[in-house]
Amino acid sequence: MKNIYKMQLKTIGAALLIVSAMVTRAQGKIRLPEKYKKLDMEAHRGGRGLMPENTIPAMLHAIDMGVTTLEMDMQVTKDGQIVVSHDANFNAGFTTTPEGDTLTKAEAKKRLLYTMPYDSIKKYDVGKKFYADFPKQEKIAVVKPLLKDLLTATEAYAKKKGVAVQYNIEIKSNPKGEGVSCPPVETFTDLAMQTILPFHMGKRLIIQCFDERALKIMHQKYPQVQTSLLIGDKEKRSLDEQLKSLGYTPEYYSPHYALVTPELVKDCHRRNMKIVPWTPDDFTTIKRLADMGVDGIITDYPDLFSQLK
């Protein structure tokens, strides 16, 4: 146990050194004008337009920028640990193998995190390679972190900075992938809560998911935790139909930004739900949503919030 703890401290310490070296190059802390003061600024995957996604340095950088919420994703490893990753497999776009090679898309799809122990996962770099989808992203050597290590780092860093950062964490359960790319949904949900609850975040924590099964389990077994229903851009059901299917009204509703209208915002607020759309990456859309009265915005480019006047 002592050796594991020392390794965790080394990982966190290295991340802190990376971020402190970058602070001088980072934009100044975001200051929202009075009109937008209550807007929840969420850094999607830590702000992947600027830093390698879902990594400790990305999250610490987002805290330095002044975001209010860190958004991230969870997957499960072969040895039953929660790793911070959007994809169930390695992404060929930004992954370097332990041997220093790149991966084809076909090769990357075969490297499922659920079939690999974390000791193997952490040998892959996910930050050095140029990522064409986000050309402005800072390039650093970094690995997919365990969620417990990331939360240890962000909580310590936020405390040092005198801020109380919030978390919006997605359970990446998949009905079609159970037993192949992820465990059964209840196992996934329980593992996630066993990792997160010891951090005692209270109302600073939101668990989000597209999979209604996971949210139903959260509502039944962990009612003290706030939840958010994620909705994709192809959704055809009405809000009434979505909530009827879910079986309860969550604290948050998080639709694709293209679905948001002033009427939807008002409808959510009538139901005492906060609405936090994802993932607009241009200032015009961010301002349009903010002016509609959404409660928060999830974006890959949290630096865009500084343009709100």
PDB file of N, CA and C in Angstrom, residues 8-9 11-13 56 146-159 195 199:
ATOM      1  N   GLN A   8       1.164   7.303  -6.402  1.00  0.00           N
ATOM      2  CA  GLN A   8       0.097   8.279  -6.616  1.00  0.00           C
ATOM      3  C   GLN A   8       0.614   9.691  -6.386  1.00  0.00           C
ATOM      4  N   LEU A   9       1.380   9.864  -5.311  1.00  0.00           N
ATOM      5  CA  LEU A   9       1.926  11.184  -5.004  1.00  0.00           C
ATOM      6  C   LEU A   9       2.872  11.659  -6.101  1.00  0.00           C
ATOM      7  N   THR A  11       2.749  10.821  -9.310  1.00  0.00           N
ATOM      8  CA  THR A  11       1.915  11.192 -10.463  1.00  0.00           C
ATOM      9  C   THR A  11       1.313  12.570 -10.286  1.00  0.00           C
ATOM     10  N   ILE A  12       0.750  12.809  -9.106  1.00  0.00           N
ATOM     11  CA  ILE A  12       0.113  14.092  -8.823  1.00  0.00           C
ATOM     12  C   ILE A  12       1.146  15.208  -8.805  1.00  0.00           C
ATOM     13  N   GLY A  13       2.296  14.930  -8.195  1.00  0.00           N
ATOM     14  CA  GLY A  13       3.357  15.939  -8.136  1.00  0.00           C
ATOM     15  C   GLY A  13       3.842  16.330  -9.513  1.00  0.00           C
ATOM     16  N   ILE A  56      -4.984  14.869 -15.701  1.00  0.00           N
ATOM     17  CA  ILE A  56      -4.804  15.712 -14.514  1.00  0.00           C
ATOM     18  C   ILE A  56      -4.325  17.114 -14.896  1.00  0.00           C
ATOM     19  N   LEU A 146      -6.181   7.353 -13.128  1.00  0.00           N
ATOM     20  CA  LEU A 146      -7.257   6.792 -12.328  1.00  0.00           C
ATOM     21  C   LEU A 146      -8.075   7.945 -11.769  1.00  0.00           C
ATOM     22  N   LEU A 147      -9.378   7.750 -11.649  1.00  0.00           N
ATOM     23  CA  LEU A 147     -10.231   8.819 -11.139  1.00  0.00           C
ATOM     24  C   LEU A 147      -9.822   9.230  -9.727  1.00  0.00           C
ATOM     25  N   LYS A 148      -9.469   8.273  -8.891  1.00  0.00           N
ATOM     26  CA  LYS A 148      -9.103   8.612  -7.509  1.00  0.00           C
ATOM     27  C   LYS A 148      -7.864   9.500  -7.472  1.00  0.00           C
ATOM     28  N   ASP A 149      -6.930   9.282  -8.390  1.00  0.00           N
ATOM     29  CA  ASP A 149      -5.733  10.123  -8.439  1.00  0.00           C
ATOM     30  C   ASP A 149      -6.063  11.517  -8.949  1.00  0.00           C
ATOM     31  N   LEU A 150      -6.921  11.573  -9.960  1.00  0.00           N
ATOM     32  CA  LEU A 150      -7.318  12.878 -10.494  1.00  0.00           C
ATOM     33  C   LEU A 150      -8.039  13.703  -9.430  1.00  0.00           C
ATOM     34  N   LEU A 151      -8.987  13.096  -8.740  1.00  0.00           N
ATOM     35  CA  LEU A 151      -9.744  13.833  -7.724  1.00  0.00           C
ATOM     36  C   LEU A 151      -8.861  14.252  -6.553  1.00  0.00           C
ATOM     37  N   THR A 152      -7.910  13.413  -6.194  1.00  0.00           N
ATOM     38  CA  THR A 152      -6.956  13.789  -5.143  1.00  0.00           C
ATOM     39  C   THR A 152      -6.188  15.032  -5.562  1.00  0.00           C
ATOM     40  N   ALA A 153      -5.762  15.057  -6.827  1.00  0.00           N
ATOM     41  CA  ALA A 153      -4.990  16.195  -7.337  1.00  0.00           C
ATOM     42  C   ALA A 153      -5.834  17.458  -7.440  1.00  0.00           C
ATOM     43  N   THR A 154      -7.026  17.344  -8.002  1.00  0.00           N
ATOM     44  CA  THR A 154      -7.853  18.544  -8.198  1.00  0.00           C
ATOM     45  C   THR A 154      -8.354  19.113  -6.875  1.00  0.00           C
ATOM     46  N   GLU A 155      -8.718  18.254  -5.948  1.00  0.00           N
ATOM     47  CA  GLU A 155      -9.190  18.735  -4.648  1.00  0.00           C
ATOM     48  C   GLU A 155      -8.069  19.461  -3.901  1.00  0.00           C
ATOM     49  N   ALA A 156      -6.858  18.905  -3.961  1.00  0.00           N
ATOM     50  CA  ALA A 156      -5.721  19.548  -3.292  1.00  0.00           C
ATOM     51  C   ALA A 156      -5.380  20.876  -3.957  1.00  0.00           C
ATOM     52  N   TYR A 157      -5.411  20.897  -5.287  1.00  0.00           N
ATOM     53  CA  TYR A 157      -5.054  22.110  -6.028  1.00  0.00           C
ATOM     54  C   TYR A 157      -6.092  23.205  -5.822  1.00  0.00           C
ATOM     55  N   ALA A 158      -7.370  22.823  -5.853  1.00  0.00           N
ATOM     56  CA  ALA A 158      -8.441  23.802  -5.637  1.00  0.00           C
ATOM     57  C   ALA A 158      -8.369  24.388  -4.229  1.00  0.00           C
ATOM     58  N   LYS A 159      -8.067  23.542  -3.262  1.00  0.00           N
ATOM     59  CA  LYS A 159      -7.939  24.021  -1.879  1.00  0.00           C
ATOM     60  C   LYS A 159      -6.792  25.015  -1.768  1.00  0.00           C
ATOM     61  N   THR A 195     -15.603   4.932  -5.643  1.00  0.00           N
ATOM     62  CA  THR A 195     -14.426   5.773  -5.886  1.00  0.00           C
ATOM     63  C   THR A 195     -14.681   7.224  -5.506  1.00  0.00           C
ATOM     64  N   PHE A 199     -14.692  11.230  -1.310  1.00  0.00           N
ATOM     65  CA  PHE A 199     -14.205  12.606  -1.419  1.00  0.00           C
ATOM     66  C   PHE A 199     -15.192  13.626  -0.837  1.00  0.00           C
TER      67      PHE A 199
END
